[in-house]
Each structure stands twice: as structure tokens, then as C-alpha cells.
Amino acid sequence: MALSSAKPRLLGPASIRSMFVRVTPVPRSLSDRRAVLRALQKYGEVEVFKRLIDPASFISTVKQSSTVDRLVENSPLQFDVLPEKSDSLATTAVSEHILRGSLLPSDAAETPPAGHHPGGHKTFILHIFPTQSYKHKTMIRYSPLHGPWPDDKPSSFVTSALRVVVPKDMAAKGLWDWETGGQAEKATPRMPDKIDHIRERMQRRENRTRSKGILGLQPMGGRLEDSSSGKPRGDER
């Protein structure tokens, strides 16, 4: 019985272990974002720490749901980041000074603006909220790296043109392909939903079809074929 009582609690769904983190001021550098992560890790093990489209917003998933409760209860968190004197890309040090609860008006008058410190330190404030609306599985499916790599398809005009100018090294195949993951498309200003995902795929399909007619060139077996050469245009068979 003693062993069973000491057994760790099973992990709950990711939705109840997820939280939304809003950081002020915006953590611009990698070291700043790592400092934010370390501040969260003081309360428990962090499994996911992902920046959203807004550079000041993050989604984080911890190992235990009780960690979310403690972080939300102590929000907002304030901590200082001390820059390293070394010229190398060393990690920054997070001070142990963490303020709990909202700042009172009297305290706010004596507290310097967030991000400003006379000694060159950076001060960050974390506002943490529980979130169960973030669909982890859906966002994974939206990633261009999810699932098997797509089968080879006829090259578009853009891909064929890049084959001519991109050096043929180990990174060439990735640099040729600017359509599989939608890299050349404008980033969406909000979280995509299922309808947006379907529209994206339709738009990519339309762009591939349209690119075949650019400058009267069509991809034929990896080469550019000029339609003005007298060969009939139409579906390849």
C-alpha cells in the first residue's frame, strides 16, 4: 500500500496542463525567451514552450496540472535578467526576485517601467492564464513537417527556375521547394482554423496551376519547355 500511495499521479490531458503566457516587454532575443522559460521551470517541469504569431505571446504545457494552478495563482510574475559579461552567446541569469500578485498603486509609483533598469538589467513581467482552447493535435497537423513527405510531383515554374540558380549541394532540394509548406505565402495574422487550412490548400493548388503558364513555360520532365516551339499545350499524358 505504501508503494501504491507513492506512485506518481498519471498525466492529465494536455488541455488542462496548458497555459497562455503574455510577456512584457517583448522578449526579442533567444536569451530573453530562454529566461522566460527558466522562470516557468522554477515552478515545475515544462514540456512545451512555443512562441505564437505575436512575439510577446507563448503557449506552454507543463507536466502536472498543479503547476498551472500555482503559476496562475502567482501571476503576474516579475523577474530580472542579468546580462552576462562574456562576449560569447552565454545564457542569461534570472534573479530569484519574483513578485507575487498585482502591484499596488504605491508600489507601481516606485517601480521603474518594465524592461528598464539603471544597471542595464532587463525586467520582464509574465501574465499567465489557463487555456483549454489551444488544439495541440490540430496545430501539429497544420505543420508542414507533420506526416509523410509528399510524393514527387511535376515541378512548377518557380521550382524549375530555382534549380538553375541554386548551387547543387546538400541543401539544394530544400531550397528548390518553396511551395510544399507555404513558405512563400504571407503569414496569417491569427490562429488558423480548419476552414483556413482548407482554403490554404486550395490556394496553393491554384498557384501551382497558374505558375505553369507564366512566360509561356511549362515544366516537362524537370526541364523548361517553351510552348512557343510549336508543341501543343494541354495536359501531359
PDB file of C-alpha atoms in Angstrom:
ATOM      1  CA  MET A   1       0.000   0.000   0.000  1.00  0.00           C
ATOM      2  CA  ALA A   2       2.867   2.347   0.762  1.00  0.00           C
ATOM      3  CA  LEU A   3       4.280   1.807  -2.711  1.00  0.00           C
ATOM      4  CA  SER A   4       0.945   2.456  -4.398  1.00  0.00           C
ATOM      5  CA  SER A   5       0.436   5.693  -2.474  1.00  0.00           C
ATOM      6  CA  ALA A   6       3.887   6.897  -3.530  1.00  0.00           C
ATOM      7  CA  LYS A   7       3.170   6.210  -7.194  1.00  0.00           C
ATOM      8  CA  PRO A   8       3.134   9.470  -9.185  1.00  0.00           C
ATOM      9  CA  ARG A   9      -0.191  10.704 -10.486  1.00  0.00           C
ATOM     10  CA  LEU A  10      -0.972   9.947 -14.134  1.00  0.00           C
ATOM     11  CA  LEU A  11      -0.677  12.831 -16.542  1.00  0.00           C
ATOM     12  CA  GLY A  12      -3.927  14.520 -17.492  1.00  0.00           C
ATOM     13  CA  PRO A  13      -4.902  15.757 -20.965  1.00  0.00           C
ATOM     14  CA  ALA A  14      -2.650  18.396 -22.468  1.00  0.00           C
ATOM     15  CA  SER A  15      -5.525  20.888 -22.455  1.00  0.00           C
ATOM     16  CA  ILE A  16      -5.660  21.064 -18.638  1.00  0.00           C
ATOM     17  CA  ARG A  17      -1.867  21.340 -18.428  1.00  0.00           C
ATOM     18  CA  SER A  18      -1.613  24.204 -20.932  1.00  0.00           C
ATOM     19  CA  MET A  19      -1.392  27.904 -20.236  1.00  0.00           C
ATOM     20  CA  PHE A  20      -1.149  31.143 -22.170  1.00  0.00           C
ATOM     21  CA  VAL A  21       1.789  33.391 -21.271  1.00  0.00           C
ATOM     22  CA  ARG A  22       1.925  37.087 -22.128  1.00  0.00           C
ATOM     23  CA  VAL A  23       5.324  38.753 -21.623  1.00  0.00           C
ATOM     24  CA  THR A  24       6.004  42.474 -21.164  1.00  0.00           C
ATOM     25  CA  PRO A  25       8.166  43.857 -22.723  1.00  0.00           C
ATOM     26  CA  VAL A  26       8.546  41.677 -25.816  1.00  0.00           C
ATOM     27  CA  PRO A  27      11.459  39.211 -25.408  1.00  0.00           C
ATOM     28  CA  ARG A  28      13.380  39.958 -28.592  1.00  0.00           C
ATOM     29  CA  SER A  29      16.408  37.691 -28.311  1.00  0.00           C
ATOM     30  CA  LEU A  30      16.818  33.973 -27.819  1.00  0.00           C
ATOM     31  CA  SER A  31      18.418  34.556 -24.421  1.00  0.00           C
ATOM     32  CA  ASP A  32      15.382  36.595 -23.318  1.00  0.00           C
ATOM     33  CA  ARG A  33      13.000  33.807 -24.332  1.00  0.00           C
ATOM     34  CA  ARG A  34      15.151  31.244 -22.545  1.00  0.00           C
ATOM     35  CA  ALA A  35      14.990  33.400 -19.420  1.00  0.00           C
ATOM     36  CA  VAL A  36      11.182  33.360 -19.619  1.00  0.00           C
ATOM     37  CA  LEU A  37      11.266  29.577 -19.923  1.00  0.00           C
ATOM     38  CA  ARG A  38      13.555  29.241 -16.901  1.00  0.00           C
ATOM     39  CA  ALA A  39      11.206  31.424 -14.854  1.00  0.00           C
ATOM     40  CA  LEU A  40       8.382  28.962 -15.600  1.00  0.00           C
ATOM     41  CA  GLN A  41      10.622  25.979 -14.850  1.00  0.00           C
ATOM     42  CA  LYS A  42      11.064  27.220 -11.288  1.00  0.00           C
ATOM     43  CA  TYR A  43       7.500  26.018 -10.646  1.00  0.00           C
ATOM     44  CA  GLY A  44       7.693  22.646 -12.382  1.00  0.00           C
ATOM     45  CA  GLU A  45       8.760  20.676 -15.440  1.00  0.00           C
ATOM     46  CA  VAL A  46       7.838  22.309 -18.753  1.00  0.00           C
ATOM     47  CA  GLU A  47       7.130  20.009 -21.705  1.00  0.00           C
ATOM     48  CA  VAL A  48       6.137  22.580 -24.359  1.00  0.00           C
ATOM     49  CA  PHE A  49       7.174  26.206 -24.693  1.00  0.00           C
ATOM     50  CA  LYS A  50       6.191  27.664 -28.054  1.00  0.00           C
ATOM     51  CA  ARG A  51       6.080  31.226 -29.296  1.00  0.00           C
ATOM     52  CA  LEU A  52       2.870  32.200 -31.086  1.00  0.00           C
ATOM     53  CA  ILE A  53       2.447  34.593 -34.009  1.00  0.00           C
ATOM     54  CA  ASP A  54       2.585  37.517 -31.596  1.00  0.00           C
ATOM     55  CA  PRO A  55       6.234  37.596 -30.387  1.00  0.00           C
ATOM     56  CA  ALA A  56       5.077  38.534 -26.874  1.00  0.00           C
ATOM     57  CA  SER A  57       2.727  35.536 -26.544  1.00  0.00           C
ATOM     58  CA  PHE A  58       3.589  31.926 -25.762  1.00  0.00           C
ATOM     59  CA  ILE A  59       1.768  28.651 -25.250  1.00  0.00           C
ATOM     60  CA  SER A  60       3.253  26.354 -22.636  1.00  0.00           C
ATOM     61  CA  THR A  61       2.386  22.868 -21.396  1.00  0.00           C
ATOM     62  CA  VAL A  62       3.688  21.593 -18.065  1.00  0.00           C
ATOM     63  CA  LYS A  63       3.919  18.050 -16.741  1.00  0.00           C
ATOM     64  CA  GLN A  64       1.486  18.477 -13.839  1.00  0.00           C
ATOM     65  CA  SER A  65      -1.795  20.409 -13.840  1.00  0.00           C
ATOM     66  CA  SER A  66      -0.992  21.611 -10.313  1.00  0.00           C
ATOM     67  CA  THR A  67       1.893  23.615 -11.786  1.00  0.00           C
ATOM     68  CA  VAL A  68      -0.594  25.577 -13.883  1.00  0.00           C
ATOM     69  CA  ASP A  69      -2.628  26.330 -10.766  1.00  0.00           C
ATOM     70  CA  ARG A  70       0.412  27.692  -8.925  1.00  0.00           C
ATOM     71  CA  LEU A  71       1.551  29.830 -11.847  1.00  0.00           C
ATOM     72  CA  VAL A  72      -1.908  31.296 -12.422  1.00  0.00           C
ATOM     73  CA  GLU A  73      -2.285  31.992  -8.696  1.00  0.00           C
ATOM     74  CA  ASN A  74       1.050  33.843  -8.551  1.00  0.00           C
ATOM     75  CA  SER A  75       0.524  35.759 -11.816  1.00  0.00           C
ATOM     76  CA  PRO A  76       1.821  38.274 -12.698  1.00  0.00           C
ATOM     77  CA  LEU A  77       5.418  37.173 -12.193  1.00  0.00           C
ATOM     78  CA  GLN A  78       8.223  39.700 -12.344  1.00  0.00           C
ATOM     79  CA  PHE A  79      11.891  38.822 -12.686  1.00  0.00           C
ATOM     80  CA  ASP A  80      15.154  40.463 -13.688  1.00  0.00           C
ATOM     81  CA  VAL A  81      17.528  39.176 -16.352  1.00  0.00           C
ATOM     82  CA  LEU A  82      21.181  39.917 -15.697  1.00  0.00           C
ATOM     83  CA  PRO A  83      23.224  40.082 -18.922  1.00  0.00           C
ATOM     84  CA  GLU A  84      26.434  38.083 -18.976  1.00  0.00           C
ATOM     85  CA  LYS A  85      29.711  39.969 -19.318  1.00  0.00           C
ATOM     86  CA  SER A  86      31.143  37.303 -21.608  1.00  0.00           C
ATOM     87  CA  ASP A  87      31.241  38.085 -25.325  1.00  0.00           C
ATOM     88  CA  SER A  88      30.084  34.570 -26.150  1.00  0.00           C
ATOM     89  CA  LEU A  89      26.433  33.576 -26.503  1.00  0.00           C
ATOM     90  CA  ALA A  90      26.172  32.563 -22.871  1.00  0.00           C
ATOM     91  CA  THR A  91      22.916  32.086 -21.061  1.00  0.00           C
ATOM     92  CA  THR A  92      21.467  34.896 -19.006  1.00  0.00           C
ATOM     93  CA  ALA A  93      20.935  34.658 -15.282  1.00  0.00           C
ATOM     94  CA  VAL A  94      17.462  35.003 -13.833  1.00  0.00           C
ATOM     95  CA  SER A  95      17.371  36.512 -10.379  1.00  0.00           C
ATOM     96  CA  GLU A  96      15.446  34.880  -7.565  1.00  0.00           C
ATOM     97  CA  HIS A  97      13.362  38.026  -7.142  1.00  0.00           C
ATOM     98  CA  ILE A  98       9.768  37.134  -8.092  1.00  0.00           C
ATOM     99  CA  LEU A  99       6.900  39.360  -7.053  1.00  0.00           C
ATOM    100  CA  ARG A 100       3.533  37.740  -6.382  1.00  0.00           C
ATOM    101  CA  GLY A 101       0.155  39.305  -7.066  1.00  0.00           C
ATOM    102  CA  SER A 102      -0.737  42.585  -8.703  1.00  0.00           C
ATOM    103  CA  LEU A 103       1.348  45.655  -7.974  1.00  0.00           C
ATOM    104  CA  LEU A 104      -0.313  48.166  -5.670  1.00  0.00           C
ATOM    105  CA  PRO A 105      -0.536  51.804  -6.845  1.00  0.00           C
ATOM    106  CA  SER A 106       2.059  52.851  -4.246  1.00  0.00           C
ATOM    107  CA  ASP A 107       4.426  50.130  -5.424  1.00  0.00           C
ATOM    108  CA  ALA A 108       3.824  50.953  -9.074  1.00  0.00           C
ATOM    109  CA  ALA A 109       4.898  54.554  -8.493  1.00  0.00           C
ATOM    110  CA  GLU A 110       8.253  53.399  -7.101  1.00  0.00           C
ATOM    111  CA  THR A 111       8.783  50.650  -9.670  1.00  0.00           C
ATOM    112  CA  PRO A 112      10.644  51.597 -12.877  1.00  0.00           C
ATOM    113  CA  PRO A 113       8.936  50.825 -16.199  1.00  0.00           C
ATOM    114  CA  ALA A 114       9.061  47.193 -17.301  1.00  0.00           C
ATOM    115  CA  GLY A 115      12.196  46.408 -19.240  1.00  0.00           C
ATOM    116  CA  HIS A 116      14.165  49.344 -17.812  1.00  0.00           C
ATOM    117  CA  HIS A 117      16.802  49.010 -15.121  1.00  0.00           C
ATOM    118  CA  PRO A 118      19.537  51.531 -14.218  1.00  0.00           C
ATOM    119  CA  GLY A 119      22.124  48.756 -14.063  1.00  0.00           C
ATOM    120  CA  GLY A 120      21.419  47.522 -17.584  1.00  0.00           C
ATOM    121  CA  HIS A 121      19.235  44.643 -16.391  1.00  0.00           C
ATOM    122  CA  LYS A 122      16.004  43.704 -18.102  1.00  0.00           C
ATOM    123  CA  THR A 123      12.809  43.336 -16.118  1.00  0.00           C
ATOM    124  CA  PHE A 124      10.074  41.107 -17.531  1.00  0.00           C
ATOM    125  CA  ILE A 125       6.505  40.675 -16.316  1.00  0.00           C
ATOM    126  CA  LEU A 126       4.627  37.456 -17.097  1.00  0.00           C
ATOM    127  CA  HIS A 127       0.832  37.360 -17.170  1.00  0.00           C
ATOM    128  CA  ILE A 128      -0.313  33.732 -17.127  1.00  0.00           C
ATOM    129  CA  PHE A 129      -3.776  32.402 -17.930  1.00  0.00           C
ATOM    130  CA  PRO A 130      -5.088  28.835 -18.165  1.00  0.00           C
ATOM    131  CA  THR A 131      -6.220  27.840 -21.649  1.00  0.00           C
ATOM    132  CA  GLN A 132      -8.079  24.755 -22.791  1.00  0.00           C
ATOM    133  CA  SER A 133      -8.918  26.064 -26.265  1.00  0.00           C
ATOM    134  CA  TYR A 134      -5.482  25.502 -27.797  1.00  0.00           C
ATOM    135  CA  LYS A 135      -5.738  22.411 -30.015  1.00  0.00           C
ATOM    136  CA  HIS A 136      -2.323  20.772 -29.872  1.00  0.00           C
ATOM    137  CA  LYS A 137      -3.165  17.943 -32.290  1.00  0.00           C
ATOM    138  CA  THR A 138      -4.687  20.364 -34.792  1.00  0.00           C
ATOM    139  CA  MET A 139      -1.648  22.646 -34.754  1.00  0.00           C
ATOM    140  CA  ILE A 140       0.637  19.638 -35.230  1.00  0.00           C
ATOM    141  CA  ARG A 141      -1.361  18.614 -38.310  1.00  0.00           C
ATOM    142  CA  TYR A 142      -1.012  22.136 -39.720  1.00  0.00           C
ATOM    143  CA  SER A 143       2.769  21.914 -39.522  1.00  0.00           C
ATOM    144  CA  PRO A 144       4.406  21.254 -42.925  1.00  0.00           C
ATOM    145  CA  LEU A 145       6.732  18.803 -41.162  1.00  0.00           C
ATOM    146  CA  HIS A 146       3.853  16.604 -39.969  1.00  0.00           C
ATOM    147  CA  GLY A 147       3.154  13.306 -41.694  1.00  0.00           C
ATOM    148  CA  PRO A 148       4.981  11.601 -44.559  1.00  0.00           C
ATOM    149  CA  TRP A 149       6.913  13.666 -47.058  1.00  0.00           C
ATOM    150  CA  PRO A 150       4.722  14.358 -50.124  1.00  0.00           C
ATOM    151  CA  ASP A 151       5.211  12.264 -53.240  1.00  0.00           C
ATOM    152  CA  ASP A 152       7.192  13.718 -56.104  1.00  0.00           C
ATOM    153  CA  LYS A 153       5.027  15.957 -58.258  1.00  0.00           C
ATOM    154  CA  PRO A 154       5.647  17.860 -61.508  1.00  0.00           C
ATOM    155  CA  SER A 155       7.904  20.834 -60.886  1.00  0.00           C
ATOM    156  CA  SER A 156       6.376  24.286 -61.046  1.00  0.00           C
ATOM    157  CA  PHE A 157       7.954  27.202 -62.867  1.00  0.00           C
ATOM    158  CA  VAL A 158       9.378  28.591 -59.613  1.00  0.00           C
ATOM    159  CA  THR A 159      10.988  25.268 -58.689  1.00  0.00           C
ATOM    160  CA  SER A 160      12.412  24.792 -62.188  1.00  0.00           C
ATOM    161  CA  ALA A 161      13.872  28.302 -62.174  1.00  0.00           C
ATOM    162  CA  LEU A 162      15.480  27.748 -58.771  1.00  0.00           C
ATOM    163  CA  ARG A 163      17.087  24.527 -59.990  1.00  0.00           C
ATOM    164  CA  VAL A 164      19.069  26.622 -62.458  1.00  0.00           C
ATOM    165  CA  VAL A 165      20.467  29.173 -59.996  1.00  0.00           C
ATOM    166  CA  VAL A 166      20.706  27.350 -56.646  1.00  0.00           C
ATOM    167  CA  PRO A 167      24.064  25.580 -56.075  1.00  0.00           C
ATOM    168  CA  LYS A 168      23.659  21.822 -56.115  1.00  0.00           C
ATOM    169  CA  ASP A 169      24.720  20.973 -52.578  1.00  0.00           C
ATOM    170  CA  MET A 170      23.092  19.038 -49.746  1.00  0.00           C
ATOM    171  CA  ALA A 171      20.619  21.890 -49.092  1.00  0.00           C
ATOM    172  CA  ALA A 172      19.569  22.259 -52.727  1.00  0.00           C
ATOM    173  CA  LYS A 173      16.398  20.139 -52.563  1.00  0.00           C
ATOM    174  CA  GLY A 174      15.056  22.133 -49.650  1.00  0.00           C
ATOM    175  CA  LEU A 175      15.859  25.468 -51.301  1.00  0.00           C
ATOM    176  CA  TRP A 176      14.160  24.425 -54.537  1.00  0.00           C
ATOM    177  CA  ASP A 177      10.838  23.725 -52.827  1.00  0.00           C
ATOM    178  CA  TRP A 178       9.025  26.914 -51.858  1.00  0.00           C
ATOM    179  CA  GLU A 179       5.506  25.552 -52.136  1.00  0.00           C
ATOM    180  CA  THR A 180       5.128  22.402 -50.015  1.00  0.00           C
ATOM    181  CA  GLY A 181       4.971  24.223 -46.686  1.00  0.00           C
ATOM    182  CA  GLY A 182       3.591  27.512 -47.982  1.00  0.00           C
ATOM    183  CA  GLN A 183       6.862  29.297 -47.198  1.00  0.00           C
ATOM    184  CA  ALA A 184       6.308  31.939 -49.873  1.00  0.00           C
ATOM    185  CA  GLU A 185       2.824  32.830 -48.650  1.00  0.00           C
ATOM    186  CA  LYS A 186       2.013  35.682 -46.289  1.00  0.00           C
ATOM    187  CA  ALA A 187       1.720  34.667 -42.643  1.00  0.00           C
ATOM    188  CA  THR A 188      -1.797  34.690 -41.248  1.00  0.00           C
ATOM    189  CA  PRO A 189      -2.362  37.307 -38.504  1.00  0.00           C
ATOM    190  CA  ARG A 190      -4.393  34.924 -36.332  1.00  0.00           C
ATOM    191  CA  MET A 191      -4.630  31.315 -35.305  1.00  0.00           C
ATOM    192  CA  PRO A 192      -5.714  29.205 -38.313  1.00  0.00           C
ATOM    193  CA  ASP A 193      -8.784  27.043 -38.093  1.00  0.00           C
ATOM    194  CA  LYS A 194      -9.993  24.088 -40.168  1.00  0.00           C
ATOM    195  CA  ILE A 195     -11.612  26.297 -42.824  1.00  0.00           C
ATOM    196  CA  ASP A 196      -8.426  28.351 -43.201  1.00  0.00           C
ATOM    197  CA  HIS A 197      -6.431  25.162 -43.652  1.00  0.00           C
ATOM    198  CA  ILE A 198      -8.717  24.015 -46.489  1.00  0.00           C
ATOM    199  CA  ARG A 199      -8.532  27.435 -48.148  1.00  0.00           C
ATOM    200  CA  GLU A 200      -4.746  27.371 -47.908  1.00  0.00           C
ATOM    201  CA  ARG A 201      -4.543  24.056 -49.718  1.00  0.00           C
ATOM    202  CA  MET A 202      -6.924  25.274 -52.446  1.00  0.00           C
ATOM    203  CA  GLN A 203      -4.901  28.467 -52.876  1.00  0.00           C
ATOM    204  CA  ARG A 204      -1.636  26.544 -53.170  1.00  0.00           C
ATOM    205  CA  ARG A 205      -3.187  24.257 -55.773  1.00  0.00           C
ATOM    206  CA  GLU A 206      -4.384  27.287 -57.732  1.00  0.00           C
ATOM    207  CA  ASN A 207      -0.960  28.939 -57.519  1.00  0.00           C
ATOM    208  CA  ARG A 208       0.737  25.812 -58.850  1.00  0.00           C
ATOM    209  CA  THR A 209      -1.657  25.686 -61.801  1.00  0.00           C
ATOM    210  CA  ARG A 210      -1.195  29.376 -62.526  1.00  0.00           C
ATOM    211  CA  SER A 211       2.608  29.185 -62.377  1.00  0.00           C
ATOM    212  CA  LYS A 212       2.664  26.722 -65.289  1.00  0.00           C
ATOM    213  CA  GLY A 213       1.538  29.429 -67.671  1.00  0.00           C
ATOM    214  CA  ILE A 214       4.000  32.109 -66.578  1.00  0.00           C
ATOM    215  CA  LEU A 215       6.071  33.380 -69.530  1.00  0.00           C
ATOM    216  CA  GLY A 216       4.647  30.602 -71.695  1.00  0.00           C
ATOM    217  CA  LEU A 217       6.820  27.996 -69.964  1.00  0.00           C
ATOM    218  CA  GLN A 218       5.713  24.578 -68.809  1.00  0.00           C
ATOM    219  CA  PRO A 219       7.675  22.031 -66.751  1.00  0.00           C
ATOM    220  CA  MET A 220       8.329  18.907 -68.786  1.00  0.00           C
ATOM    221  CA  GLY A 221      10.269  16.118 -67.078  1.00  0.00           C
ATOM    222  CA  GLY A 222      12.281  18.504 -64.909  1.00  0.00           C
ATOM    223  CA  ARG A 223      13.115  20.816 -67.884  1.00  0.00           C
ATOM    224  CA  LEU A 224      11.532  24.047 -69.040  1.00  0.00           C
ATOM    225  CA  GLU A 225       9.669  23.645 -72.318  1.00  0.00           C
ATOM    226  CA  ASP A 226       8.749  26.716 -74.358  1.00  0.00           C
ATOM    227  CA  SER A 227       5.158  26.496 -75.536  1.00  0.00           C
ATOM    228  CA  SER A 228       6.030  28.782 -78.473  1.00  0.00           C
ATOM    229  CA  SER A 229       8.093  25.997 -80.034  1.00  0.00           C
ATOM    230  CA  GLY A 230       5.013  24.682 -81.767  1.00  0.00           C
ATOM    231  CA  LYS A 231       4.227  21.859 -79.411  1.00  0.00           C
ATOM    232  CA  PRO A 232       0.564  21.728 -78.416  1.00  0.00           C
ATOM    233  CA  ARG A 233      -0.251  22.868 -74.890  1.00  0.00           C
ATOM    234  CA  GLY A 234      -2.507  20.784 -72.687  1.00  0.00           C
ATOM    235  CA  ASP A 235      -2.434  18.009 -70.181  1.00  0.00           C
ATOM    236  CA  GLU A 236       0.656  15.846 -70.258  1.00  0.00           C
ATOM    237  CA  ARG A 237      -0.023  12.178 -70.781  1.00  0.00           C
TER     238      ARG A 237
END
